[in-house]
Amino acid sequence: MKLLVTGGAGFIGSAFVRMAIAGSRAAQVVNLDQLTYAGNLENLVPVAGDSRYRFVRGDICDARLVDALVADVRPDAIVHFAAESHVDRSILSPAPVFETNLRGTFTLLEAARGNRVPRFLHVSTDEVYGSIEAPAEADEDYPLRPSSPYSASKAGSDLLALSYFVTYRLPVTVTRASNNYGPYQFPEKLIPLMLTNAFDGLPLPVYGDGMQIRDWLFVDDHCRAIFAALEKGRPGEIYNIGGNCSLPNLEVVRRILAATHRPDDLVRYVTDRPGHDRRYALSGEKLARETGWSPEVSFDEGLARTIQWYRSNADWIRRVKSGEYQTYYELNYGNR
Ligand code: NAD
Ligand code: DAU
């Protein structure tokens, strides 16, 4: 397959591109990425010299560029990761979220329609279902109740993508994954933020009481699930991708403290995130039934692999946490 990937310089997109090339799961990968604060070509060093891989810097909202690229590449599939992906940033500054996640998705869908792209995989999130009361789990028909500008923009883009299947028969598939973790994740997200702060002996800022529940999915398992949905999933369908690993945030933080041999009193309880979803819980039964996919990496193993990667990549952390990151950190945590 010849793939056009968007957002392939980010955390999950780069894992997908590395898997596609190193695992020879694609004949060619073209990666369109604007290199925002979250995009990092260092994440793609393992594939940078490969003749099957090409990088194009550009904005998915740029209709002319996107249309010309799709016409030139003639991909067998577009795999759409590019997004403003962080809830806290979407609360501080919602405008870029709506621009990229809604207009950007619209621009790609139009280019796919105009150029008759045979497959469009829209990468989405379990956050579109909002907070879920125990013991319920969301299946793909569960109501959409997004809480943050980020999750509302993802819900909107999911509906837009699905409307292109219904109206234009564009073969769109939507995947909705739970919380990813693993190597190369930008340290604004819970696990790499806590991990890199723990390395430096800095406070670990836990929102509210820390008893919010997330379902953790190792990033390579997510990428395998996307390949499964691409190869065996049906157009017009939504597939949840869960990690079968629900934990309260505080438990995750305690495991990080134990693994890094740091004291519990590094934990700082700080003002809660506005609109904070208490619990996410997914049923991933449909993807398992239709494709045979299931997560392979346990949380203990995934966390150990993640910690090992961050330990071995101090220069990557230093560069990523300098400059803009410091401004963001002060803005989000300074008065909390
Ligand atoms: P990320 O923030 O690490 O990476 C986003 C990438 O998109 C970056 O490389 C960035 O440069 C690029 N990008 C942003 N705006 C762009 C634009 N206008 N044009 C071109 N490129 C642009 O994100 P991530 O965590 O890898 O998430 C990838 C996708 O997966 C997103 O769609 C997100 O909603 C979804 N998702 C993430 C998670 C998670 O836990 N991280 C879980 C489920 C779904
Ligand atoms: O569920 C899938 C979603 O997971 C993805 O769609 C998003 O792109 C991704 O960012 C993630 O969203 P969350 O808001 O769940 O992830 P985050 O890592 O920001 O936070 C995880 C939990 O940890 C959440 O309950 C908030 C809490 N948290 C987070 C940070 C950054 C803290 O307590 N302190 C923090 O400093």
GROMACS .gro file of C-alpha atoms and ligand atoms in nm:
model
  416
    1MET     CA    1   0.000   0.000   0.000
    2LYS     CA    2   0.104   0.356  -0.073
    3LEU     CA    3   0.005   0.566   0.229
    4LEU     CA    4  -0.035   0.938   0.277
    5VAL     CA    5   0.001   0.996   0.651
    6THR     CA    6  -0.079   1.329   0.817
    7GLY     CA    7   0.082   1.425   1.150
    8GLY     CA    8   0.352   1.162   1.106
    9ALA     CA    9   0.607   1.367   1.301
   10GLY     CA   10   0.399   1.353   1.621
   11PHE     CA   11   0.391   1.084   1.887
   12ILE     CA   12   0.150   0.824   1.739
   13GLY     CA   13   0.197   0.920   1.374
   14SER     CA   14   0.573   0.871   1.395
   15ALA     CA   15   0.529   0.531   1.563
   16PHE     CA   16   0.295   0.438   1.278
   17VAL     CA   17   0.542   0.556   1.010
   18ARG     CA   18   0.831   0.370   1.177
   19MET     CA   19   0.616   0.055   1.192
   20ALA     CA   20   0.501   0.094   0.830
   21ILE     CA   21   0.857   0.125   0.699
   22ALA     CA   22   1.057  -0.094   0.938
   23GLY     CA   23   0.792  -0.366   0.932
   24SER     CA   24   0.752  -0.331   0.551
   25ARG     CA   25   0.378  -0.291   0.600
   26ALA     CA   26   0.362  -0.019   0.332
   27ALA     CA   27   0.535   0.011  -0.005
   28GLN     CA   28   0.563   0.388   0.033
   29VAL     CA   29   0.480   0.645   0.300
   30VAL     CA   30   0.444   1.018   0.238
   31ASN     CA   31   0.422   1.215   0.561
   32LEU     CA   32   0.249   1.556   0.558
   33ASP     CA   33   0.319   1.746   0.878
   34GLN     CA   34   0.335   2.114   0.966
   35LEU     CA   35   0.587   2.060   1.247
   36THR     CA   36   0.396   2.247   1.516
   37TYR     CA   37   0.538   2.242   1.870
   38ALA     CA   38   0.442   1.870   1.884
   39GLY     CA   39   0.597   1.767   1.552
   40ASN     CA   40   0.957   1.657   1.568
   41LEU     CA   41   1.168   1.515   1.285
   42GLU     CA   42   1.394   1.352   1.545
   43ASN     CA   43   1.108   1.104   1.591
   44LEU     CA   44   1.163   0.989   1.233
   45VAL     CA   45   1.541   0.946   1.228
   46PRO     CA   46   1.505   0.565   1.199
   47VAL     CA   47   1.327   0.602   0.861
   48ALA     CA   48   1.469   0.932   0.732
   49GLY     CA   49   1.710   0.776   0.477
   50ASP     CA   50   1.471   0.510   0.349
   51SER     CA   51   1.377   0.546  -0.019
   52ARG     CA   52   1.019   0.436   0.063
   53TYR     CA   53   0.968   0.738   0.290
   54ARG     CA   54   0.912   1.104   0.196
   55PHE     CA   55   0.848   1.404   0.422
   56VAL     CA   56   0.645   1.706   0.313
   57ARG     CA   57   0.616   2.003   0.544
   58GLY     CA   58   0.276   2.168   0.520
   59ASP     CA   59  -0.051   2.261   0.685
   60ILE     CA   60  -0.349   2.028   0.638
   61CYS     CA   61  -0.568   2.342   0.623
   62ASP     CA   62  -0.388   2.455   0.304
   63ALA     CA   63  -0.638   2.328   0.045
   64ARG     CA   64  -0.419   2.394  -0.258
   65LEU     CA   65  -0.118   2.215  -0.113
   66VAL     CA   66  -0.324   1.921   0.012
   67ASP     CA   67  -0.510   1.874  -0.317
   68ALA     CA   68  -0.189   1.892  -0.523
   69LEU     CA   69  -0.014   1.646  -0.291
   70VAL     CA   70  -0.298   1.394  -0.303
   71ALA     CA   71  -0.315   1.425  -0.684
   72ASP     CA   72   0.063   1.375  -0.706
   73VAL     CA   73   0.095   1.084  -0.459
   74ARG     CA   74  -0.227   0.903  -0.556
   75PRO     CA   75  -0.228   0.713  -0.226
   76ASP     CA   76  -0.412   0.386  -0.170
   77ALA     CA   77  -0.509   0.529   0.168
   78ILE     CA   78  -0.489   0.847   0.373
   79VAL     CA   79  -0.422   0.785   0.743
   80HIS     CA   80  -0.512   1.106   0.922
   81PHE     CA   81  -0.337   1.165   1.257
   82ALA     CA   82  -0.263   1.539   1.237
   83ALA     CA   83  -0.438   1.728   1.516
   84GLU     CA   84  -0.401   1.963   1.806
   85SER     CA   85  -0.408   1.675   2.052
   86HIS     CA   86  -0.382   1.819   2.404
   87VAL     CA   87  -0.687   1.888   2.623
   88ASP     CA   88  -0.515   2.145   2.850
   89ARG     CA   89  -0.388   2.348   2.553
   90SER     CA   90  -0.735   2.333   2.397
   91ILE     CA   91  -0.873   2.486   2.718
   92LEU     CA   92  -0.609   2.761   2.728
   93SER     CA   93  -0.638   2.838   2.357
   94PRO     CA   94  -0.923   2.674   2.163
   95ALA     CA   95  -0.880   2.845   1.822
   96PRO     CA   96  -0.599   2.628   1.675
   97VAL     CA   97  -0.790   2.317   1.780
   98PHE     CA   98  -1.090   2.407   1.569
   99GLU     CA   99  -0.873   2.521   1.279
  100THR     CA  100  -0.665   2.203   1.251
  101ASN     CA  101  -0.906   1.940   1.380
  102LEU     CA  102  -1.213   2.062   1.191
  103ARG     CA  103  -1.098   2.269   0.895
  104GLY     CA  104  -0.792   2.049   0.844
  105THR     CA  105  -1.003   1.731   0.839
  106PHE     CA  106  -1.251   1.897   0.601
  107THR     CA  107  -0.966   1.997   0.367
  108LEU     CA  108  -0.831   1.642   0.358
  109LEU     CA  109  -1.175   1.492   0.302
  110GLU     CA  110  -1.234   1.726   0.008
  111ALA     CA  111  -0.899   1.635  -0.147
  112ALA     CA  112  -0.973   1.263  -0.094
  113ARG     CA  113  -1.316   1.302  -0.255
  114GLY     CA  114  -1.185   1.506  -0.550
  115ASN     CA  115  -0.904   1.258  -0.618
  116ARG     CA  116  -1.111   0.944  -0.548
  117VAL     CA  117  -0.880   0.812  -0.276
  118PRO     CA  118  -0.979   0.447  -0.213
  119ARG     CA  119  -0.950   0.458   0.168
  120PHE     CA  120  -0.957   0.728   0.438
  121LEU     CA  121  -0.877   0.635   0.797
  122HIS     CA  122  -0.963   0.907   1.046
  123VAL     CA  123  -0.779   0.863   1.377
  124SER     CA  124  -1.000   0.971   1.667
  125THR     CA  125  -1.039   0.930   2.039
  126ASP     CA  126  -1.250   0.781   2.319
  127GLU     CA  127  -1.284   1.136   2.457
  128VAL     CA  128  -1.574   1.196   2.216
  129TYR     CA  129  -1.797   0.985   2.446
  130GLY     CA  130  -1.722   1.209   2.745
  131SER     CA  131  -1.716   1.084   3.103
  132ILE     CA  132  -1.874   0.740   3.152
  133GLU     CA  133  -2.038   0.625   3.478
  134ALA     CA  134  -1.910   0.289   3.608
  135PRO     CA  135  -1.973   0.012   3.525
  136ALA     CA  136  -2.076   0.114   3.170
  137GLU     CA  137  -1.841   0.089   2.873
  138ALA     CA  138  -1.887   0.285   2.551
  139ASP     CA  139  -1.940   0.085   2.235
  140GLU     CA  140  -1.937   0.259   1.898
  141ASP     CA  141  -2.308   0.355   1.925
  142TYR     CA  142  -2.268   0.524   2.264
  143PRO     CA  143  -2.386   0.891   2.267
  144LEU     CA  144  -2.126   1.159   2.195
  145ARG     CA  145  -2.087   1.395   2.493
  146PRO     CA  146  -1.751   1.567   2.449
  147SER     CA  147  -1.644   1.791   2.738
  148SER     CA  148  -1.347   1.994   2.613
  149PRO     CA  149  -1.282   2.203   2.302
  150TYR     CA  150  -1.039   1.926   2.198
  151SER     CA  151  -1.288   1.641   2.231
  152ALA     CA  152  -1.570   1.848   2.073
  153SER     CA  153  -1.348   1.918   1.773
  154LYS     CA  154  -1.268   1.547   1.740
  155ALA     CA  155  -1.638   1.452   1.767
  156GLY     CA  156  -1.718   1.711   1.499
  157SER     CA  157  -1.446   1.583   1.269
  158ASP     CA  158  -1.564   1.222   1.318
  159LEU     CA  159  -1.916   1.318   1.213
  160LEU     CA  160  -1.789   1.516   0.916
  161ALA     CA  161  -1.573   1.222   0.802
  162LEU     CA  162  -1.864   0.977   0.837
  163SER     CA  163  -2.092   1.212   0.641
  164TYR     CA  164  -1.850   1.181   0.346
  165PHE     CA  165  -1.916   0.807   0.346
  166VAL     CA  166  -2.293   0.849   0.359
  167THR     CA  167  -2.314   1.134   0.108
  168TYR     CA  168  -2.024   1.077  -0.133
  169ARG     CA  169  -1.944   0.707  -0.067
  170LEU     CA  170  -1.587   0.807   0.025
  171PRO     CA  171  -1.460   0.491   0.201
  172VAL     CA  172  -1.403   0.646   0.543
  173THR     CA  173  -1.327   0.445   0.858
  174VAL     CA  174  -1.304   0.609   1.202
  175THR     CA  175  -1.100   0.467   1.490
  176ARG     CA  176  -1.139   0.586   1.850
  177ALA     CA  177  -0.851   0.496   2.080
  178SER     CA  178  -0.797   0.533   2.452
  179ASN     CA  179  -0.497   0.703   2.619
  180ASN     CA  180  -0.170   0.619   2.445
  181TYR     CA  181   0.171   0.608   2.606
  182GLY     CA  182   0.518   0.503   2.495
  183PRO     CA  183   0.846   0.639   2.355
  184TYR     CA  184   0.859   0.981   2.184
  185GLN     CA  185   0.544   1.118   2.355
  186PHE     CA  186   0.553   1.494   2.405
  187PRO     CA  187   0.595   1.561   2.780
  188GLU     CA  188   0.275   1.767   2.813
  189LYS     CA  189   0.081   1.439   2.852
  190LEU     CA  190   0.048   1.262   3.190
  191ILE     CA  191   0.302   0.980   3.168
  192PRO     CA  192   0.598   1.158   3.004
  193LEU     CA  193   0.533   1.474   3.209
  194MET     CA  194   0.540   1.283   3.538
  195LEU     CA  195   0.832   1.070   3.426
  196THR     CA  196   1.055   1.354   3.314
  197ASN     CA  197   0.966   1.562   3.623
  198ALA     CA  198   1.048   1.261   3.844
  199PHE     CA  199   1.387   1.223   3.673
  200ASP     CA  200   1.463   1.586   3.767
  201GLY     CA  201   1.316   1.561   4.119
  202LEU     CA  202   1.047   1.818   4.026
  203PRO     CA  203   0.690   1.819   4.168
  204LEU     CA  204   0.435   1.593   3.997
  205PRO     CA  205   0.117   1.802   3.945
  206VAL     CA  206  -0.189   1.577   3.998
  207TYR     CA  207  -0.520   1.739   3.898
  208GLY     CA  208  -0.796   1.729   4.162
  209ASP     CA  209  -0.798   1.410   4.369
  210GLY     CA  210  -0.613   1.204   4.105
  211MET     CA  211  -0.889   0.941   4.099
  212GLN     CA  212  -0.986   1.001   3.736
  213ILE     CA  213  -0.970   0.679   3.534
  214ARG     CA  214  -0.802   0.634   3.198
  215ASP     CA  215  -0.756   0.318   2.988
  216TRP     CA  216  -0.388   0.292   2.889
  217LEU     CA  217  -0.285   0.166   2.544
  218PHE     CA  218   0.076   0.115   2.440
  219VAL     CA  219   0.139   0.316   2.123
  220ASP     CA  220   0.260   0.019   1.913
  221ASP     CA  221  -0.060  -0.169   1.999
  222HIS     CA  222  -0.256   0.133   1.876
  223CYS     CA  223  -0.058   0.137   1.549
  224ARG     CA  224  -0.119  -0.236   1.497
  225ALA     CA  225  -0.490  -0.171   1.552
  226ILE     CA  226  -0.488   0.103   1.289
  227PHE     CA  227  -0.329  -0.135   1.039
  228ALA     CA  228  -0.595  -0.393   1.130
  229ALA     CA  229  -0.875  -0.138   1.074
  230LEU     CA  230  -0.715  -0.027   0.746
  231GLU     CA  231  -0.671  -0.380   0.614
  232LYS     CA  232  -0.979  -0.556   0.753
  233GLY     CA  233  -1.216  -0.284   0.884
  234ARG     CA  234  -1.523  -0.182   0.688
  235PRO     CA  235  -1.579   0.157   0.526
  236GLY     CA  236  -1.845   0.367   0.698
  237GLU     CA  237  -1.772   0.203   1.035
  238ILE     CA  238  -1.629   0.321   1.366
  239TYR     CA  239  -1.389   0.102   1.567
  240ASN     CA  240  -1.300   0.159   1.933
  241ILE     CA  241  -0.943   0.072   2.032
  242GLY     CA  242  -0.898   0.014   2.405
  243GLY     CA  243  -0.601  -0.100   2.609
  244ASN     CA  244  -0.788  -0.321   2.862
  245CYS     CA  245  -0.597  -0.138   3.133
  246SER     CA  246  -0.804   0.105   3.338
  247LEU     CA  247  -0.619   0.282   3.618
  248PRO     CA  248  -0.669   0.592   3.833
  249ASN     CA  249  -0.414   0.863   3.754
  250LEU     CA  250  -0.274   0.847   4.107
  251GLU     CA  251  -0.190   0.479   4.062
  252VAL     CA  252  -0.002   0.559   3.740
  253VAL     CA  253   0.190   0.837   3.917
  254ARG     CA  254   0.276   0.608   4.211
  255ARG     CA  255   0.410   0.343   3.973
  256ILE     CA  256   0.627   0.607   3.806
  257LEU     CA  257   0.760   0.723   4.144
  258ALA     CA  258   0.840   0.364   4.244
  259ALA     CA  259   1.012   0.287   3.912
  260THR     CA  260   1.224   0.603   3.931
  261HIS     CA  261   1.300   0.558   4.304
  262ARG     CA  262   1.151   0.895   4.396
  263PRO     CA  263   0.960   0.974   4.720
  264ASP     CA  264   0.577   0.997   4.728
  265ASP     CA  265   0.599   1.355   4.857
  266LEU     CA  266   0.690   1.475   4.506
  267VAL     CA  267   0.314   1.454   4.435
  268ARG     CA  268   0.143   1.797   4.434
  269TYR     CA  269  -0.237   1.807   4.425
  270VAL     CA  270  -0.322   2.106   4.206
  271THR     CA  271  -0.643   2.274   4.088
  272ASP     CA  272  -0.845   2.039   3.872
  273ARG     CA  273  -0.876   2.069   3.493
  274PRO     CA  274  -1.201   2.253   3.406
  275GLY     CA  275  -1.462   2.007   3.274
  276HIS     CA  276  -1.235   1.716   3.367
  277ASP     CA  277  -1.381   1.380   3.255
  278ARG     CA  278  -1.388   1.141   3.551
  279ARG     CA  279  -1.377   0.810   3.372
  280TYR     CA  280  -1.319   0.674   3.022
  281ALA     CA  281  -1.410   0.313   2.945
  282LEU     CA  282  -1.432   0.150   2.604
  283SER     CA  283  -1.564  -0.172   2.461
  284GLY     CA  284  -1.317  -0.279   2.192
  285GLU     CA  285  -1.515  -0.593   2.113
  286LYS     CA  286  -1.605  -0.489   1.756
  287LEU     CA  287  -1.246  -0.448   1.635
  288ALA     CA  288  -1.144  -0.775   1.803
  289ARG     CA  289  -1.435  -0.962   1.644
  290GLU     CA  290  -1.388  -0.822   1.294
  291THR     CA  291  -1.009  -0.814   1.269
  292GLY     CA  292  -0.868  -1.039   1.544
  293TRP     CA  293  -0.667  -0.750   1.694
  294SER     CA  294  -0.605  -0.733   2.068
  295PRO     CA  295  -0.348  -0.538   2.272
  296GLU     CA  296  -0.022  -0.731   2.321
  297VAL     CA  297   0.172  -0.512   2.563
  298SER     CA  298   0.077  -0.516   2.932
  299PHE     CA  299   0.095  -0.190   3.128
  300ASP     CA  300   0.390  -0.314   3.334
  301GLU     CA  301   0.586  -0.403   3.022
  302GLY     CA  302   0.483  -0.090   2.832
  303LEU     CA  303   0.572   0.137   3.122
  304ALA     CA  304   0.909  -0.034   3.166
  305ARG     CA  305   0.983   0.008   2.793
  306THR     CA  306   0.872   0.372   2.808
  307ILE     CA  307   1.088   0.450   3.112
  308GLN     CA  308   1.386   0.279   2.950
  309TRP     CA  309   1.340   0.488   2.634
  310TYR     CA  310   1.319   0.819   2.826
  311ARG     CA  311   1.621   0.720   3.036
  312SER     CA  312   1.822   0.661   2.717
  313ASN     CA  313   1.710   0.980   2.542
  314ALA     CA  314   1.804   1.262   2.775
  315ASP     CA  315   1.904   1.487   2.480
  316TRP     CA  316   1.562   1.444   2.316
  317ILE     CA  317   1.394   1.539   2.646
  318ARG     CA  318   1.623   1.839   2.697
  319ARG     CA  319   1.555   1.979   2.349
  320VAL     CA  320   1.178   1.914   2.367
  321LYS     CA  321   1.146   2.070   2.714
  322SER     CA  322   1.332   2.389   2.626
  323GLY     CA  323   1.185   2.705   2.470
  324GLU     CA  324   0.809   2.697   2.405
  325TYR     CA  325   0.756   2.413   2.655
  326GLN     CA  326   0.869   2.633   2.943
  327THR     CA  327   0.622   2.906   2.843
  328TYR     CA  328   0.341   2.651   2.823
  329TYR     CA  329   0.438   2.494   3.155
  330GLU     CA  330   0.431   2.830   3.333
  331LEU     CA  331   0.095   2.918   3.175
  332ASN     CA  332  -0.071   2.587   3.266
  333TYR     CA  333   0.090   2.517   3.604
  334GLY     CA  334   0.222   2.854   3.726
  335ASN     CA  335  -0.088   2.960   3.922
  336ARG     CA  336  -0.243   2.624   3.979
  337NAD     P1  337   0.081   1.488   1.868
  337NAD     O1  338   0.037   1.617   1.926
  337NAD     O2  339   0.196   1.417   1.930
  337NAD     O3  340   0.116   1.507   1.713
  337NAD     C1  341   0.035   1.583   1.627
  337NAD     C2  342   0.110   1.599   1.496
  337NAD     O4  343   0.025   1.670   1.405
  337NAD     C3  344   0.240   1.681   1.509
  337NAD     O5  345   0.344   1.620   1.437
  337NAD     C4  346   0.203   1.816   1.448
  337NAD     O6  347   0.314   1.884   1.391
  337NAD     C5  348   0.101   1.774   1.342
  337NAD     N1  349   0.008   1.884   1.310
  337NAD     C6  350  -0.064   1.960   1.396
  337NAD     N2  351  -0.135   2.053   1.327
  337NAD     C7  352  -0.109   2.033   1.195
  337NAD     C8  353  -0.154   2.094   1.076
  337NAD     N3  354  -0.241   2.198   1.077
  337NAD     N4  355  -0.107   2.047   0.958
  337NAD     C9  356  -0.019   1.944   0.954
  337NAD     N5  357   0.028   1.883   1.064
  337NAD    C10  358  -0.017   1.926   1.183
  337NAD     O7  359  -0.050   1.395   1.867
  337NAD     P2  360  -0.065   1.240   1.899
  337NAD     O8  361  -0.076   1.222   2.045
  337NAD     O9  362   0.036   1.165   1.821
  337NAD    O10  363  -0.211   1.215   1.837
  337NAD    C11  364  -0.226   1.182   1.700
  337NAD    C12  365  -0.374   1.161   1.670
  337NAD    O11  366  -0.425   1.057   1.753
  337NAD    C13  367  -0.461   1.283   1.697
  337NAD    O12  368  -0.558   1.290   1.595
  337NAD    C14  369  -0.527   1.253   1.831
  337NAD    O13  370  -0.652   1.315   1.841
  337NAD    C15  371  -0.541   1.103   1.823
  337NAD     N6  372  -0.541   1.031   1.952
  337NAD    C16  373  -0.441   1.052   2.043
  337NAD    C17  374  -0.439   0.978   2.161
  337NAD    C18  375  -0.330   0.997   2.265
  337NAD    O14  376  -0.341   0.940   2.373
  337NAD     N7  377  -0.224   1.073   2.237
  337NAD    C19  378  -0.539   0.884   2.186
  337NAD    C20  379  -0.640   0.867   2.091
  337NAD    C21  380  -0.639   0.940   1.973
  338DAU     O1  381  -0.835   0.934   2.582
  338DAU     C1  382  -0.764   0.964   2.465
  338DAU     C2  383  -0.701   1.101   2.480
  338DAU     O2  384  -0.596   1.085   2.576
  338DAU     C3  385  -0.647   1.159   2.352
  338DAU     O3  386  -0.752   1.184   2.264
  338DAU     C4  387  -0.569   1.288   2.376
  338DAU     O4  388  -0.507   1.330   2.257
  338DAU     C5  389  -0.463   1.263   2.481
  338DAU     O5  390  -0.400   1.386   2.515
  338DAU     C6  391  -0.525   1.201   2.605
  338DAU     O6  392  -0.610   1.295   2.674
  338DAU     P1  393  -0.611   1.308   2.834
  338DAU     O7  394  -0.662   1.440   2.869
  338DAU     O8  395  -0.676   1.189   2.896
  338DAU     O9  396  -0.452   1.293   2.856
  338DAU     P2  397  -0.351   1.370   2.953
  338DAU    O10  398  -0.222   1.295   2.945
  338DAU    O11  399  -0.348   1.515   2.929
  338DAU    O12  400  -0.415   1.344   3.096
  338DAU     C7  401  -0.438   1.212   3.143
  338DAU     C8  402  -0.502   1.224   3.280
  338DAU    O13  403  -0.406   1.278   3.371
  338DAU     C9  404  -0.620   1.318   3.284
  338DAU    O14  405  -0.716   1.269   3.376
  338DAU    C10  406  -0.561   1.449   3.337
  338DAU    C11  407  -0.450   1.402   3.430
  338DAU     N1  408  -0.333   1.492   3.441
  338DAU    C12  409  -0.270   1.529   3.327
  338DAU    C13  410  -0.162   1.615   3.332
  338DAU    C14  411  -0.093   1.658   3.204
  338DAU    C15  412  -0.290   1.534   3.566
  338DAU    O15  413  -0.346   1.496   3.671
  338DAU     N2  414  -0.182   1.618   3.570
  338DAU    C16  415  -0.118   1.663   3.458
  338DAU    O16  416  -0.022   1.743   3.471
   0.00000   0.00000   0.00000
